[in-house]
XYZ file of C-alpha atoms in Angstrom:
629
model
C 23.087 89.646 124.371
C 22.917 92.152 121.505
C 24.132 95.706 122.091
C 20.653 97.095 121.365
C 19.055 94.793 123.935
C 21.729 95.651 126.505
C 21.296 99.369 125.786
C 17.532 99.063 126.259
C 17.920 97.262 129.587
C 20.464 99.802 130.835
C 18.227 102.776 129.976
C 15.276 101.087 131.657
C 17.218 100.195 134.811
C 18.747 103.666 135.291
C 15.208 104.962 135.644
C 14.267 105.502 132.020
C 15.189 108.133 129.477
C 13.483 110.941 131.410
C 15.716 110.272 134.423
C 18.929 110.849 132.424
C 20.345 114.354 132.495
C 23.449 113.548 130.462
C 25.563 110.640 129.281
C 29.185 110.364 128.173
C 31.485 107.387 127.965
C 35.172 106.715 128.506
C 37.167 103.633 127.557
C 34.981 101.164 129.464
C 32.202 103.032 131.263
C 28.902 104.683 130.505
C 28.902 107.760 132.732
C 25.335 108.832 133.497
C 24.306 111.939 135.364
C 20.836 111.091 136.675
C 18.151 113.431 137.910
C 17.231 111.004 140.684
C 19.726 108.261 141.588
C 17.053 106.504 143.671
C 15.165 105.581 140.496
C 18.105 103.508 139.225
C 18.083 99.800 140.072
C 21.752 99.188 140.809
C 21.223 95.613 141.999
C 19.514 94.510 138.786
C 22.057 96.309 136.643
C 24.893 94.424 138.357
C 23.152 91.125 137.585
C 22.511 92.007 133.934
C 24.496 90.001 131.419
C 27.085 92.202 129.720
C 27.590 94.569 132.684
C 30.846 94.205 134.613
C 30.115 96.571 137.501
C 28.084 99.583 138.565
C 29.701 102.440 140.503
C 28.522 105.773 141.875
C 31.389 108.261 141.938
C 31.723 112.016 141.628
C 28.030 112.639 141.065
C 27.968 110.088 138.232
C 26.174 106.766 137.904
C 28.763 104.647 136.105
C 27.928 101.427 134.274
C 31.076 99.456 133.378
C 30.586 97.415 130.186
C 34.192 97.025 128.992
C 35.565 97.408 125.472
C 32.135 97.350 123.841
C 31.190 100.682 125.446
C 31.221 102.648 122.128
C 28.731 100.213 120.575
C 26.444 100.279 123.635
C 26.680 104.084 123.772
C 25.751 104.290 120.098
C 22.862 101.864 120.618
C 21.523 104.054 123.432
C 21.584 106.959 120.993
C 19.565 104.939 118.486
C 16.853 103.779 120.901
C 16.491 107.059 122.817
C 16.983 110.808 122.703
C 19.512 110.761 125.548
C 22.383 111.801 123.277
C 20.348 114.592 121.691
C 22.067 117.948 122.255
C 18.856 119.942 122.050
C 18.272 122.300 124.929
C 14.592 121.507 125.458
C 15.249 118.837 128.077
C 13.648 118.896 131.492
C 15.329 120.899 134.219
C 18.353 118.934 135.476
C 18.916 117.977 139.065
C 20.990 120.126 141.350
C 24.687 119.677 140.556
C 26.937 117.796 142.935
C 29.103 119.951 145.184
C 32.629 119.753 146.534
C 35.102 117.165 145.297
C 32.334 115.053 143.766
C 31.161 117.996 141.692
C 34.691 118.767 140.475
C 35.273 115.138 139.487
C 31.937 115.053 137.675
C 32.848 118.171 135.666
C 36.347 116.983 134.746
C 35.273 113.476 133.748
C 32.348 114.759 131.668
C 34.669 117.153 129.814
C 37.570 114.765 129.150
C 35.915 111.331 128.847
C 34.613 111.842 125.260
C 38.152 112.687 124.090
C 40.034 109.739 125.594
C 39.711 107.434 122.592
C 41.009 109.855 119.970
C 43.544 111.208 122.462
C 44.961 107.700 122.911
C 45.102 107.123 119.160
C 46.832 110.437 118.512
C 49.222 109.794 121.413
C 50.234 106.398 120.011
C 50.900 107.917 116.579
C 52.929 110.720 118.145
C 54.980 108.200 120.124
C 55.650 106.074 117.054
C 56.843 109.165 115.186
C 59.178 109.960 118.071
C 60.681 106.487 117.835
C 60.918 106.643 114.037
C 62.752 109.983 114.148
C 65.046 108.967 117.021
C 66.275 105.797 115.341
C 66.554 107.405 111.903
C 63.642 105.764 110.082
C 62.107 109.170 109.304
C 63.698 112.578 109.163
C 61.710 115.431 110.687
C 62.365 117.426 107.508
C 60.562 114.890 105.320
C 57.047 115.807 104.169
C 55.831 112.322 105.132
C 56.815 113.070 108.708
C 55.150 116.499 108.516
C 51.840 115.017 107.338
C 51.797 112.249 109.945
C 52.867 114.641 112.709
C 50.006 116.978 111.769
C 47.611 114.041 112.161
C 49.115 113.183 115.555
C 49.484 116.702 116.933
C 46.388 118.485 115.627
C 44.232 117.231 118.491
C 46.649 118.628 121.065
C 47.267 121.890 119.216
C 43.534 122.538 118.799
C 42.638 121.043 122.183
C 40.870 124.251 123.343
C 38.371 123.828 120.483
C 37.533 120.253 121.486
C 37.294 121.135 125.169
C 34.981 124.010 124.248
C 32.556 121.465 122.766
C 32.581 119.034 125.697
C 32.426 121.826 128.291
C 29.516 123.479 126.497
C 27.676 120.157 126.442
C 28.288 119.685 130.151
C 27.031 123.160 131.072
C 24.326 123.264 128.387
C 25.838 126.205 126.557
C 25.958 126.981 122.847
C 28.858 124.824 121.622
C 29.326 126.879 118.444
C 29.802 130.095 120.401
C 32.146 128.193 122.735
C 34.211 126.956 119.773
C 34.384 130.488 118.383
C 35.772 131.772 121.680
C 38.343 128.954 121.691
C 39.243 129.728 118.095
C 39.942 133.347 119.014
C 42.557 132.201 121.560
C 44.597 130.450 118.853
C 43.719 132.803 115.983
C 46.833 133.508 113.814
C 46.942 137.265 114.515
C 46.727 136.670 118.289
C 49.478 134.041 118.039
C 51.602 136.527 116.068
C 51.143 139.236 118.720
C 52.429 136.784 121.331
C 55.333 135.407 119.274
C 56.550 138.890 118.259
C 56.181 140.287 121.783
C 53.933 143.139 120.583
C 52.575 145.243 123.494
C 48.828 144.546 123.531
C 45.915 146.297 125.222
C 42.137 146.294 125.059
C 40.757 149.837 125.299
C 43.853 150.766 127.280
C 43.743 147.707 129.568
C 47.008 145.719 129.236
C 46.601 142.179 127.888
C 49.066 139.501 129.028
C 49.226 137.205 126.039
C 49.830 133.493 126.485
C 50.304 130.529 124.172
C 46.851 128.917 124.340
C 47.353 125.973 121.986
C 47.132 122.684 123.939
C 45.952 124.492 127.099
C 43.168 123.134 129.267
C 42.049 125.420 132.084
C 41.526 128.770 130.267
C 38.865 127.575 127.827
C 37.059 125.493 130.471
C 36.759 128.540 132.736
C 35.665 130.695 129.802
C 32.924 128.323 128.641
C 31.571 127.826 132.159
C 31.144 131.602 132.547
C 29.821 131.874 128.989
C 27.083 129.309 129.687
C 25.930 131.302 132.726
C 25.826 134.543 130.746
C 24.016 132.822 127.890
C 21.188 131.740 130.169
C 20.954 135.277 131.558
C 20.756 136.901 128.111
C 18.264 134.334 126.808
C 15.951 135.112 129.718
C 16.425 138.885 129.424
C 16.307 139.479 125.664
C 13.169 139.329 123.561
C 12.575 136.117 121.603
C 12.714 137.997 118.307
C 16.371 139.020 118.745
C 17.984 136.706 121.281
C 19.067 134.092 118.706
C 21.641 136.477 117.220
C 22.041 139.170 119.891
C 22.981 136.659 122.629
C 25.911 135.236 120.585
C 26.978 138.814 119.773
C 27.091 139.807 123.430
C 28.866 136.586 124.393
C 31.642 137.066 121.830
C 32.139 140.752 122.634
C 32.315 140.017 126.371
C 33.965 136.623 126.612
C 36.865 136.867 124.139
C 38.403 139.986 125.758
C 37.543 138.705 129.252
C 39.274 135.396 128.532
C 42.395 137.096 127.175
C 42.459 139.538 130.107
C 41.521 137.259 133.022
C 40.700 133.563 132.463
C 43.554 132.893 130.085
C 46.444 134.124 132.224
C 44.819 132.818 135.412
C 44.282 129.360 133.929
C 47.794 129.135 132.544
C 49.355 130.232 135.847
C 47.246 127.776 137.882
C 48.002 124.884 135.531
C 51.699 125.652 135.580
C 51.687 125.903 139.385
C 50.047 122.481 139.804
C 52.389 120.929 137.280
C 55.416 122.504 138.977
C 54.278 121.104 142.335
C 54.082 117.547 141.049
C 57.377 117.889 139.215
C 58.934 119.133 142.462
C 57.582 116.070 144.324
C 59.243 113.749 141.814
C 62.385 115.874 141.966
C 62.552 115.543 145.776
C 62.296 111.745 145.790
C 61.475 110.133 142.436
C 61.599 106.662 143.991
C 59.068 107.488 146.734
C 56.821 109.568 144.472
C 56.848 106.804 141.857
C 55.972 104.180 144.464
C 53.018 106.231 145.727
C 51.737 106.838 142.198
C 52.191 103.172 141.214
C 50.388 101.937 144.311
C 47.523 104.420 144.305
C 46.595 104.982 140.651
C 44.053 102.152 140.401
C 42.600 103.169 143.760
C 42.135 106.678 142.340
C 40.482 105.163 139.260
C 38.000 103.190 141.386
C 36.873 106.344 143.180
C 37.059 108.491 140.042
C 39.607 110.831 141.615
C 42.144 110.180 138.843
C 40.244 112.663 136.678
C 41.760 115.451 138.730
C 45.248 114.474 137.492
C 44.489 113.955 133.798
C 44.414 117.725 133.035
C 47.777 117.982 134.816
C 49.299 115.307 132.560
C 48.002 117.096 129.475
C 49.190 120.467 130.769
C 52.692 119.123 131.461
C 53.025 117.834 127.895
C 51.644 121.119 126.522
C 53.860 123.405 128.619
C 57.053 121.383 129.067
C 56.765 119.004 126.129
C 56.988 116.097 128.576
C 55.425 114.711 131.737
C 57.263 112.870 134.518
C 54.228 112.007 136.656
C 52.178 109.782 134.379
C 54.779 107.033 133.672
C 54.631 105.719 137.251
C 50.862 105.208 136.859
C 51.662 102.699 134.114
C 53.056 100.331 136.749
C 49.656 100.239 138.434
C 48.006 99.172 135.167
C 50.390 96.269 134.606
C 50.295 95.292 138.275
C 46.541 94.670 138.197
C 47.077 92.839 134.908
C 49.593 90.566 136.651
C 47.188 89.995 139.539
C 44.457 88.891 137.110
C 46.986 86.605 135.415
C 47.863 85.096 138.805
C 44.181 84.372 139.414
C 43.949 82.670 136.016
C 46.890 80.412 136.903
C 45.646 79.466 140.380
C 41.870 79.148 140.145
C 40.219 75.810 139.472
C 36.938 77.475 138.617
C 36.577 77.237 134.830
C 34.348 80.307 134.575
C 36.706 82.451 136.672
C 39.725 81.138 134.742
C 38.132 82.237 131.466
C 37.155 85.633 132.886
C 40.620 86.206 134.358
C 42.281 85.230 131.084
C 40.202 87.579 128.943
C 40.566 90.369 131.532
C 44.351 89.939 131.504
C 44.460 90.379 127.750
C 42.235 93.458 127.885
C 44.210 95.006 130.742
C 47.471 94.665 128.804
C 46.078 97.292 126.463
C 45.173 99.668 129.305
C 41.544 98.662 129.975
C 41.671 97.407 133.560
C 38.027 97.669 134.639
C 37.126 94.054 133.685
C 40.178 92.798 135.607
C 39.533 94.986 138.653
C 35.753 94.755 138.991
C 35.395 91.237 137.636
C 38.438 89.534 139.161
C 40.891 91.193 141.556
C 38.669 93.478 143.642
C 35.929 90.892 144.405
C 38.640 88.427 145.479
C 40.370 91.137 147.595
C 43.843 89.587 148.006
C 44.719 89.771 144.305
C 43.861 93.473 144.328
C 46.163 94.015 147.327
C 48.875 92.095 145.477
C 48.351 94.466 142.546
C 48.779 97.501 144.789
C 52.069 96.109 146.135
C 53.328 95.235 142.654
C 52.350 98.704 141.430
C 54.344 100.335 144.209
C 57.477 98.329 143.357
C 57.186 98.978 139.634
C 56.315 102.658 140.173
C 59.404 103.131 142.329
C 61.612 101.696 139.563
C 59.995 103.909 136.912
C 60.203 107.001 139.096
C 63.865 106.408 139.899
C 64.628 105.837 136.204
C 63.272 109.292 135.395
C 60.934 108.010 132.675
C 58.991 110.725 130.833
C 55.827 110.804 128.707
C 56.014 112.883 125.540
C 52.371 112.610 124.465
C 48.968 111.799 125.972
C 47.312 108.400 125.971
C 46.023 105.751 128.383
C 48.930 103.557 129.597
C 49.076 100.150 127.914
C 51.098 98.055 125.476
C 50.032 100.096 122.455
C 50.885 103.420 124.079
C 54.405 102.494 125.232
C 55.877 104.564 122.343
C 54.724 107.801 124.018
C 57.365 107.177 126.707
C 60.235 106.867 124.220
C 62.014 110.201 124.004
C 65.314 111.463 122.571
C 67.952 108.782 123.054
C 65.455 106.495 124.782
C 66.402 107.901 128.199
C 64.237 106.381 130.937
C 62.516 103.949 128.559
C 64.447 100.848 129.744
C 63.437 101.780 133.287
C 59.804 101.871 132.195
C 60.018 98.419 130.619
C 61.742 97.037 133.723
C 59.158 98.679 135.985
C 56.101 97.290 134.197
C 57.636 93.807 133.926
C 58.483 93.784 137.644
C 55.035 95.098 138.604
C 53.382 92.359 136.498
C 55.561 89.540 137.837
C 55.446 90.649 141.496
C 51.653 90.954 141.415
C 51.180 87.594 139.683
C 53.526 85.768 142.075
C 52.015 87.410 145.173
C 48.521 86.545 143.986
C 49.514 82.920 143.512
C 51.273 82.731 146.902
C 48.726 84.700 148.947
C 45.840 82.851 147.346
C 42.158 83.741 147.553
C 38.818 82.138 148.255
C 38.326 80.189 145.063
C 34.681 80.146 143.913
C 35.289 76.526 142.920
C 33.882 75.663 146.371
C 30.508 77.038 145.317
C 30.554 74.899 142.173
C 31.335 71.829 144.286
C 28.398 72.684 146.500
C 26.119 72.936 143.468
C 27.364 69.623 142.149
C 26.738 68.056 145.566
C 23.217 69.458 145.612
C 22.557 68.046 142.147
C 23.872 64.674 143.256
C 21.609 64.810 146.305
C 18.626 65.588 144.077
C 19.460 62.657 141.834
C 19.771 60.402 144.882
C 16.307 61.440 146.088
C 14.868 60.609 142.669
C 16.641 57.268 142.529
C 15.483 56.302 146.032
C 11.824 56.757 145.172
C 11.532 56.268 141.434
C 7.728 55.954 141.482
C 7.313 59.492 142.891
C 7.878 62.929 141.359
C 10.087 65.313 143.350
C 9.568 69.105 143.264
C 12.312 71.338 144.649
C 11.506 74.781 145.978
C 11.652 77.448 143.261
C 11.713 80.249 145.865
C 13.416 81.027 149.169
C 11.115 82.161 151.969
C 8.546 81.065 154.570
C 6.063 78.215 153.987
C 2.391 79.278 153.980
C -0.575 76.885 153.841
C -2.329 77.126 150.491
C -5.641 77.716 152.291
C -4.204 80.945 153.762
C -3.490 82.569 150.385
C -5.781 85.646 150.047
C -7.136 84.468 146.692
C -10.058 81.988 146.619
C -8.956 80.444 143.314
C -5.765 79.208 144.958
C -6.953 78.818 148.561
C -9.859 76.565 147.576
C -7.640 74.208 145.630
C -9.594 74.855 142.445
C -6.347 75.487 140.564
C -4.809 72.322 141.980
C -3.038 71.088 145.087
C 0.203 72.611 146.272
C 1.739 75.006 148.768
C 2.602 78.724 149.057
C 5.741 80.613 150.030
C 6.140 84.150 151.363
C 9.374 85.028 149.534
C 12.391 86.630 151.187
C 14.445 86.659 147.965
C 12.995 87.875 144.676
C 14.108 84.956 142.498
C 12.242 82.025 140.933
C 14.317 79.049 139.784
C 13.340 75.858 137.999
C 11.857 73.260 140.415
C 13.092 70.359 138.268
C 14.446 69.507 134.827
C 11.802 70.258 132.255
C 10.267 72.651 129.733
C 8.665 76.069 130.136
C 5.071 75.700 128.901
C 3.734 79.128 129.884
C 5.593 82.442 130.300
C 2.964 85.102 130.982
C 3.472 88.399 129.159
C 2.879 90.240 132.440
C 5.847 88.239 133.814
C 4.083 87.573 137.136
C 3.657 83.834 136.634
C 5.021 80.867 134.734
C 4.433 77.158 134.266
C 6.955 74.351 133.859
C 6.365 70.692 133.017
C 8.889 68.102 134.194
C 10.407 65.458 131.963
C 8.148 62.929 133.717
C 4.968 64.948 133.312
C 4.466 67.007 136.504
C 2.988 70.434 135.741
C 3.888 73.257 138.159
C 2.481 76.794 138.164
C 4.399 79.502 140.071
C 2.277 82.623 140.580
C 4.214 85.467 142.246
C 1.864 87.428 144.482
C -1.866 88.031 144.384
C -3.467 90.164 141.640
C 0.054 91.139 140.490
C -1.127 90.799 136.891
C -2.368 94.359 137.368
C 1.236 95.573 137.638
C 1.538 94.983 133.892
C 5.040 93.561 134.206
C 6.464 96.303 136.421
C 8.985 95.102 139.026
C 9.435 91.758 137.201
C 12.294 90.579 134.976
C 11.710 87.372 133.021
C 14.635 85.244 131.854
C 12.656 82.671 129.877
C 10.306 82.170 126.971
C 7.814 79.428 126.199
C 9.471 76.263 124.944
C 12.769 76.811 126.784
C 14.483 73.768 128.237
C 15.521 74.304 131.868
C 17.451 72.393 134.476
C 16.724 72.367 138.187
C 18.040 75.603 139.717
C 18.096 77.663 136.488
C 16.986 81.269 137.033
C 13.534 81.814 135.522
C 12.252 85.072 136.965
C 13.294 87.962 139.204
C 10.987 90.328 141.057
C 11.294 93.275 143.421
C 9.580 92.331 146.676
C 9.737 95.825 148.189
C 8.345 97.551 145.086
C 5.491 95.057 144.731
C 4.507 95.544 148.365
C 4.844 99.309 148.024
C 2.374 99.131 145.133
C -0.142 97.517 147.522
C 0.044 93.849 146.485
C 0.669 90.644 148.447
C 3.817 88.754 147.457
C 2.789 85.346 148.858
C 3.455 82.931 146.000
C 1.309 79.827 145.344
C 3.145 76.840 143.842
C 0.459 74.684 142.284
C 0.525 71.198 140.782
C -1.983 71.922 138.034
C -2.326 68.253 137.094
C -2.835 67.136 140.701
C -5.515 64.661 139.548
C -2.767 62.529 138.047
C -1.268 61.912 141.482
C -2.584 60.024 144.466
C -1.016 62.503 146.880
C 0.734 65.916 146.834
C 2.779 65.867 150.031
C 4.596 68.966 151.428
C 8.088 68.037 152.622
C 9.050 71.089 154.682
C 7.630 73.615 157.146
C 8.853 76.995 158.353
C 11.734 78.371 156.321
C 12.607 76.888 152.968
C 15.650 77.513 150.806
C 15.750 77.589 147.068
C 16.289 74.067 145.649
C 15.369 72.413 148.963
C 12.960 69.459 148.684
C 9.453 71.014 148.721
C 6.817 68.567 147.420
C 6.570 64.868 146.717
C 3.988 63.814 144.150
C 3.022 60.228 144.884
C 1.525 58.183 142.066
C 0.902 55.126 144.214
C 2.384 51.693 143.527
C 3.571 52.186 140.019
C 0.352 53.937 138.934
C 0.792 55.410 135.482
C 1.081 59.192 135.238
C -0.969 60.676 132.466
């Protein structure tokens, strides 16, 4: 499926463009904030080709699409106005509260920066290695240029966070960037570095080093966005475009330097000191907990609460001792996926597990977790155990991170510090976590979906046996699961009278239509409510979902075919939403008509009561060798 087609389906299934308040993406997920979550069709999204999983965490509706997320995100921007930063959007829904609201805010602010942050972190780590082993001297201009490329993001981090925070809270991002710029303005930096006593109209100012900080600018922009809305409502339209920014700068820059800046720095340092103390008390235990729980935190979105702490530790201390243990969790789930690949006999799962293993090695674990280990349960548990073992080794080794970046093979250089202290422990920890998880997965086993394939093959064999046993007859298997209804009871005279042909009807319990035999699609109605298939031996079957459903104009239907398509018995042709169709006031009873009934001596129903999809439904008897036209 093309990225544009996938983007279009995603926008449609989250409730349409008007239902989207905001959208950001991280390494693998599209993170929607929807005005009404009930309008999103989670079930259909999960079945859509190209979507790995759909999660609702922290006030966000998250669609996991894997490594292609930047392309899908860009395609959404091309086919809609969702990514438009204009402020004339409809009033957003009420923000989530409590922990969910906090997670939503943090993820929305940091997710857009993860890609460039990882790239800059890798470069910074490589420079650390190059300088430590003597390949580059820190006094060389080559080093200076490359280090500027690697470190500029972190030095000017308040500016970038000003943009993402302003977008989240619908504030003026240019005013927000100006406030952030004031915090790291050269004259302010000089006042701090020289220890010059500073006041604002006699009020003492406690100056801090705001480069690379996180909390101060976020607090400042949140308050700024509230004030901006107040001034825009209060001031006259003729002056608010320039007077509002004036008031915001005059108020917010001093207020940030006086209050939000020191408060944010102190809070960040306190949180960082607490985590450092935990690792200082028992690095082995703390590492084990972090290694075991990190992927659990990722699943629930709670990990976003720790990302600012990692960044703050690197900014304040120049290193972080908490993040390395999380790396074990990444490689543990990778090992679990690898174990599934080795053990499964299901070709499709083996391919998925193999590709997910490769992706996870580079830090993108969502395909492995949501597509492989979590659905199978035991492999995920094996990954948690392996993560705990590897995390304990890394914690005990005292491994440190010296730059930011998502843990993975490419970002290993960020853990290589002066003299390589703790780095061997990291390598040992991730290798052990991978091996332990893979071995446990193989030993513990799981319910291999190969059983389902065997069942399908058995069904196919049974169908072939039925055909072989009565070669002069045509066999029609049920395209729908539900309850058998006499054709005469269908509330539509065209079908009930038999004018359209002989057949039967089904009141569906599952909104899926599959091919009733091997054949070719001859009609695929544009309204998606009906279709016709002709078998390889000439039987023509019409499946008409519901009565008068043509009036729905395609709503609540998803077609998977086009005219001329070759299909095999059991292939998915159409999906429909039973509840929505009934809510719209239409019957869902579905006639299944042999439109060329005149070619057969008899059309004989083969089942009563409940019928399952692909169960024998009709036998079309042509008599003793009578030719079918």
